[in-house]
CSV table of C-alpha atoms in Angstrom, one decimal:
chain,number,residue,atom,x,y,z
A,1029,ASP,CA,26.2,64.7,93.9
A,1030,THR,CA,23.1,63.9,95.9
A,1031,GLY,CA,22.0,67.5,96.6
A,1032,VAL,CA,19.2,69.6,95.0
A,1033,SER,CA,20.0,70.5,91.4
A,1034,GLN,CA,18.5,73.2,89.3
A,1035,ASP,CA,18.6,73.9,85.6
A,1036,PRO,CA,19.5,76.2,84.0
A,1037,ARG,CA,21.7,78.1,86.3
A,1038,HIS,CA,21.3,81.4,84.4
A,1039,LYS,CA,18.6,82.5,82.0
A,1040,ILE,CA,18.4,85.8,80.1
A,1041,THR,CA,15.2,86.5,78.3
A,1042,LYS,CA,13.3,89.4,76.7
A,1043,ARG,CA,10.2,90.8,78.3
A,1044,GLY,CA,7.1,89.0,77.2
A,1045,GLN,CA,8.8,85.6,76.6
A,1046,ASN,CA,8.0,82.5,78.6
A,1047,VAL,CA,10.6,80.7,80.7
A,1048,THR,CA,10.7,77.4,82.4
A,1049,PHE,CA,13.0,76.2,85.2
A,1050,ARG,CA,13.6,72.7,86.5
A,1051,CYS,CA,14.4,71.5,90.0
A,1052,ASP,CA,15.5,67.9,90.9
A,1053,PRO,CA,15.2,67.4,94.7
A,1054,ILE,CA,17.1,65.1,96.9
A,1055,SER,CA,15.8,61.7,95.9
A,1056,GLU,CA,14.2,60.6,99.1
A,1057,HIS,CA,12.6,63.9,99.8
A,1058,ASN,CA,8.8,64.2,99.4
A,1059,ARG,CA,8.5,67.9,99.9
A,1060,LEU,CA,9.6,70.5,97.4
A,1061,TYR,CA,9.6,74.3,97.7
A,1062,TRP,CA,10.1,77.2,95.3
A,1063,TYR,CA,11.4,80.6,96.5
A,1064,ARG,CA,12.4,83.9,94.9
A,1065,GLN,CA,15.3,86.0,96.0
A,1066,THR,CA,16.1,89.5,94.9
A,1067,LEU,CA,19.3,91.3,95.5
A,1068,GLY,CA,19.9,92.2,99.1
A,1069,GLN,CA,16.8,90.3,100.4
A,1070,GLY,CA,16.2,86.9,101.8
A,1071,PRO,CA,14.3,84.3,99.9
A,1072,GLU,CA,10.5,84.7,99.6
A,1073,PHE,CA,8.3,81.6,99.6
A,1074,LEU,CA,6.4,81.0,96.4
A,1075,THR,CA,4.9,77.5,96.5
A,1076,TYR,CA,5.2,74.1,98.1
A,1077,PHE,CA,4.5,70.5,97.0
A,1078,GLN,CA,4.1,67.4,99.0
A,1079,ASN,CA,4.7,64.5,96.6
A,1080,GLU,CA,2.8,65.6,93.4
A,1081,ALA,CA,0.2,67.8,95.2
A,1082,GLN,CA,0.7,71.6,95.3
A,1083,LEU,CA,-0.5,72.4,98.8
A,1084,GLU,CA,0.4,76.1,99.3
A,1085,LYS,CA,0.8,79.1,97.1
A,1086,SER,CA,2.0,82.5,98.1
A,1087,ARG,CA,0.2,85.7,97.1
A,1088,LEU,CA,3.4,86.5,95.3
A,1089,LEU,CA,2.6,83.7,92.8
A,1090,SER,CA,0.6,85.6,90.2
A,1091,ASP,CA,-1.4,83.9,87.5
A,1092,ARG,CA,1.6,84.2,85.2
A,1093,PHE,CA,3.4,81.7,87.4
A,1094,SER,CA,2.7,78.0,87.3
A,1095,ALA,CA,4.5,75.1,89.0
A,1096,GLU,CA,4.1,71.4,88.6
A,1097,ARG,CA,5.6,68.3,90.1
A,1098,PRO,CA,4.4,65.4,88.0
A,1099,LYS,CA,4.9,62.0,89.7
A,1100,GLY,CA,6.2,63.6,92.8
A,1101,SER,CA,9.8,63.8,91.5
A,1102,PHE,CA,11.3,66.8,89.7
A,1103,SER,CA,9.4,70.1,89.5
A,1104,THR,CA,9.1,72.8,86.9
A,1105,LEU,CA,8.3,76.5,87.4
A,1106,GLU,CA,7.0,78.4,84.4
A,1107,ILE,CA,6.7,82.1,84.1
A,1108,GLN,CA,4.6,83.4,81.2
A,1109,ARG,CA,4.9,86.8,79.7
A,1110,THR,CA,7.9,87.7,81.7
A,1111,GLU,CA,8.3,91.2,83.1
A,1112,GLN,CA,11.4,93.1,84.2
A,1113,GLY,CA,10.2,92.8,87.8
A,1114,ASP,CA,10.5,89.0,87.5
A,1115,SER,CA,14.3,89.3,87.4
A,1116,ALA,CA,15.5,87.4,90.5
A,1117,MET,CA,17.2,84.2,91.7
A,1118,TYR,CA,14.7,81.4,91.8
A,1119,LEU,CA,15.6,78.8,94.4
A,1120,CYS,CA,14.3,75.3,94.9
A,1121,ALA,CA,14.5,73.5,98.2
A,1122,SER,CA,13.5,70.0,99.3
A,1123,SER,CA,12.8,68.2,102.6
A,1124,SER,CA,11.3,65.1,104.0
A,1125,LEU,CA,8.9,65.1,106.9
A,1126,GLY,CA,10.8,64.3,110.1
A,1127,THR,CA,9.8,61.5,112.4
A,1128,SER,CA,8.8,64.0,115.1
A,1129,GLY,CA,6.3,65.6,112.8
A,1130,GLY,CA,5.9,69.3,112.2
A,1131,GLY,CA,9.6,69.8,111.7
A,1132,ASP,CA,11.6,69.3,108.5
A,1133,THR,CA,14.8,70.7,107.2
A,1134,GLN,CA,14.9,72.4,103.8
A,1135,TYR,CA,18.0,72.0,101.6
A,1136,PHE,CA,18.4,74.5,98.9
A,1137,GLY,CA,19.7,74.1,95.3
A,1138,PRO,CA,22.1,76.6,93.7
A,1139,GLY,CA,19.3,78.6,92.1
A,1140,THR,CA,18.4,79.8,88.6
A,1141,ARG,CA,19.3,83.5,88.0
A,1142,LEU,CA,16.7,85.1,85.7
A,1143,THR,CA,17.4,88.3,83.9
A,1144,VAL,CA,14.5,89.9,82.0
A,1145,LEU,CA,15.6,92.5,79.5
B,1139,GLN,CA,7.1,96.2,109.8
B,1140,LYS,CA,8.6,93.0,108.4
B,1141,GLU,CA,7.9,89.8,110.3
B,1142,VAL,CA,11.6,89.1,110.5
B,1143,GLU,CA,14.1,91.9,111.0
B,1144,GLN,CA,17.8,91.4,110.4
B,1145,ASP,CA,20.5,94.0,110.2
B,1146,PRO,CA,22.0,93.7,106.7
B,1147,GLY,CA,25.4,95.0,107.8
B,1148,PRO,CA,27.9,94.8,106.3
B,1149,LEU,CA,29.9,93.4,109.2
B,1150,SER,CA,33.7,93.2,109.0
B,1151,VAL,CA,35.8,91.5,111.6
B,1152,PRO,CA,39.4,90.3,111.9
B,1153,GLU,CA,40.2,86.6,111.7
B,1154,GLY,CA,39.8,84.9,115.1
B,1155,ALA,CA,37.1,87.3,116.3
B,1156,ILE,CA,33.8,86.2,117.8
B,1157,VAL,CA,30.9,87.2,115.5
B,1158,SER,CA,27.4,87.8,116.8
B,1159,LEU,CA,24.5,87.8,114.3
B,1160,ASN,CA,20.9,88.6,115.3
B,1161,CYS,CA,17.3,88.6,114.2
B,1162,THR,CA,14.1,89.8,115.8
B,1163,TYR,CA,10.6,88.7,114.8
B,1164,SER,CA,7.1,89.6,115.5
B,1165,ASN,CA,5.1,86.4,114.9
B,1166,SER,CA,4.7,84.4,118.1
B,1167,ALA,CA,3.7,81.4,116.1
B,1168,PHE,CA,7.2,80.8,114.9
B,1169,GLN,CA,8.6,77.5,116.4
B,1170,TYR,CA,11.4,76.5,114.2
B,1171,PHE,CA,14.5,78.7,113.8
B,1172,MET,CA,17.2,78.2,111.2
B,1173,TRP,CA,20.4,79.9,110.2
B,1174,TYR,CA,21.6,79.6,106.6
B,1175,ARG,CA,24.9,80.7,105.1
B,1176,GLN,CA,24.9,81.9,101.5
B,1177,TYR,CA,28.0,82.5,99.4
B,1178,SER,CA,27.7,85.0,96.5
B,1179,ARG,CA,25.6,83.7,93.7
B,1180,LYS,CA,25.0,80.3,95.5
B,1181,GLY,CA,22.0,78.8,97.2
B,1182,PRO,CA,21.6,79.0,101.0
B,1183,GLU,CA,23.3,76.3,103.0
B,1184,LEU,CA,21.8,75.2,106.3
B,1185,LEU,CA,24.0,75.8,109.3
B,1186,MET,CA,21.8,75.5,112.4
B,1187,TYR,CA,18.3,74.3,113.1
B,1188,THR,CA,16.6,74.7,116.5
B,1189,TYR,CA,13.1,74.1,117.8
B,1190,SER,CA,11.6,76.5,120.3
B,1191,SER,CA,13.8,78.3,122.9
B,1192,GLY,CA,17.3,77.4,124.0
B,1193,ASN,CA,20.9,77.0,122.8
B,1194,LYS,CA,22.4,74.7,120.3
B,1195,GLU,CA,26.1,74.3,119.6
B,1196,ASP,CA,27.8,72.8,116.6
B,1197,GLY,CA,31.6,73.2,116.4
B,1198,ARG,CA,32.4,76.9,116.2
B,1199,PHE,CA,28.7,77.8,115.8
B,1200,THR,CA,26.2,78.5,118.6
B,1201,ALA,CA,22.5,79.3,118.0
B,1202,GLN,CA,20.4,80.9,120.7
B,1203,VAL,CA,16.6,81.4,120.7
B,1204,ASP,CA,14.8,83.6,123.2
B,1205,LYS,CA,11.1,83.3,122.3
B,1206,SER,CA,10.0,85.6,125.2
B,1207,SER,CA,12.0,88.4,123.6
B,1208,LYS,CA,11.4,87.2,120.0
B,1209,TYR,CA,15.1,87.3,119.4
B,1210,ILE,CA,17.5,84.8,117.9
B,1211,SER,CA,21.3,84.9,117.6
B,1212,LEU,CA,24.1,83.0,115.9
B,1213,PHE,CA,27.6,83.2,117.4
B,1214,ILE,CA,30.7,82.2,115.4
B,1215,ARG,CA,33.8,81.6,117.4
B,1216,ASP,CA,37.4,81.8,116.0
B,1217,SER,CA,36.0,83.3,112.8
B,1218,GLN,CA,37.9,82.4,109.6
B,1219,PRO,CA,38.1,84.1,106.2
B,1220,SER,CA,36.1,81.2,104.8
B,1221,ASP,CA,33.2,82.3,107.0
B,1222,SER,CA,32.8,85.4,104.8
B,1223,ALA,CA,29.3,85.1,103.4
B,1224,THR,CA,25.8,86.4,103.9
B,1225,TYR,CA,24.0,84.8,106.9
B,1226,LEU,CA,20.3,84.4,106.7
B,1227,CYS,CA,18.0,83.7,109.6
B,1228,ALA,CA,14.8,81.8,108.9
B,1229,MET,CA,11.8,80.7,110.9
B,1230,ARG,CA,8.4,79.1,110.6
B,1231,GLY,CA,5.4,77.8,112.6
B,1232,TYR,CA,4.7,74.3,113.6
B,1233,ASN,CA,2.4,73.3,110.8
B,1234,ASN,CA,3.4,76.0,108.5
B,1235,ASN,CA,5.6,75.4,105.4
B,1236,ASP,CA,5.9,79.1,104.6
B,1237,MET,CA,9.4,79.8,105.9
B,1238,ARG,CA,10.2,83.5,106.5
B,1239,PHE,CA,13.7,84.8,106.0
B,1240,GLY,CA,15.5,87.8,107.2
B,1241,ALA,CA,17.2,90.0,104.7
B,1242,GLY,CA,20.6,88.5,105.5
B,1243,THR,CA,23.8,90.0,107.1
B,1244,ARG,CA,26.9,90.2,105.0
B,1245,LEU,CA,29.9,89.2,106.9
B,1246,THR,CA,33.6,89.7,105.9
B,1247,VAL,CA,36.4,88.1,108.0
B,1248,LYS,CA,39.7,89.7,107.2
B,1249,PRO,CA,42.9,87.7,107.4
């Protein structure tokens, strides 16, 4: 399978614990995105990497959230001191810059569903 | 007011019907318009991708963008039960990587 993969698919944790999610993008894609999706809503942008550089962060990304993409390959998203409001599906997407510039197509992984008790 | 508005439905149609899904938006900077399909507890799957105004057809799917009205549509012809899913519209600006999604419309196609 050459699509975007995410691990774990499900995570249940207690409030106050730290959690870390992993995303492996499509191998030739240099861009990687993290989104959060709550029930009945569309995905909301969290952050974006081009290669190993984190170029954009949403206001939604509080200081308890940190993302990394060492060596421009896989990425991790860590949430420290989880809160019940962090319960959501965390989606990763990847893309490569198109030859026309400005346009790229994002392909999503299956997501990690986080439940904070 | 949200930047992207999408009627959440639910929408239920008989097999073979033509389905029309729509989104409106307020940000005139949006240039790229996408439709994603999302099955329950899965990640979104890209269906259609268009740049600026116009129509694009791919099999049973047709995407329309009217930038003057800030209105986009997805039409599904000869709908099938396998089309039952949530359909998300998404859009972004030319040099903007912050893609904005609608809330999604839940579609059920009944055999």
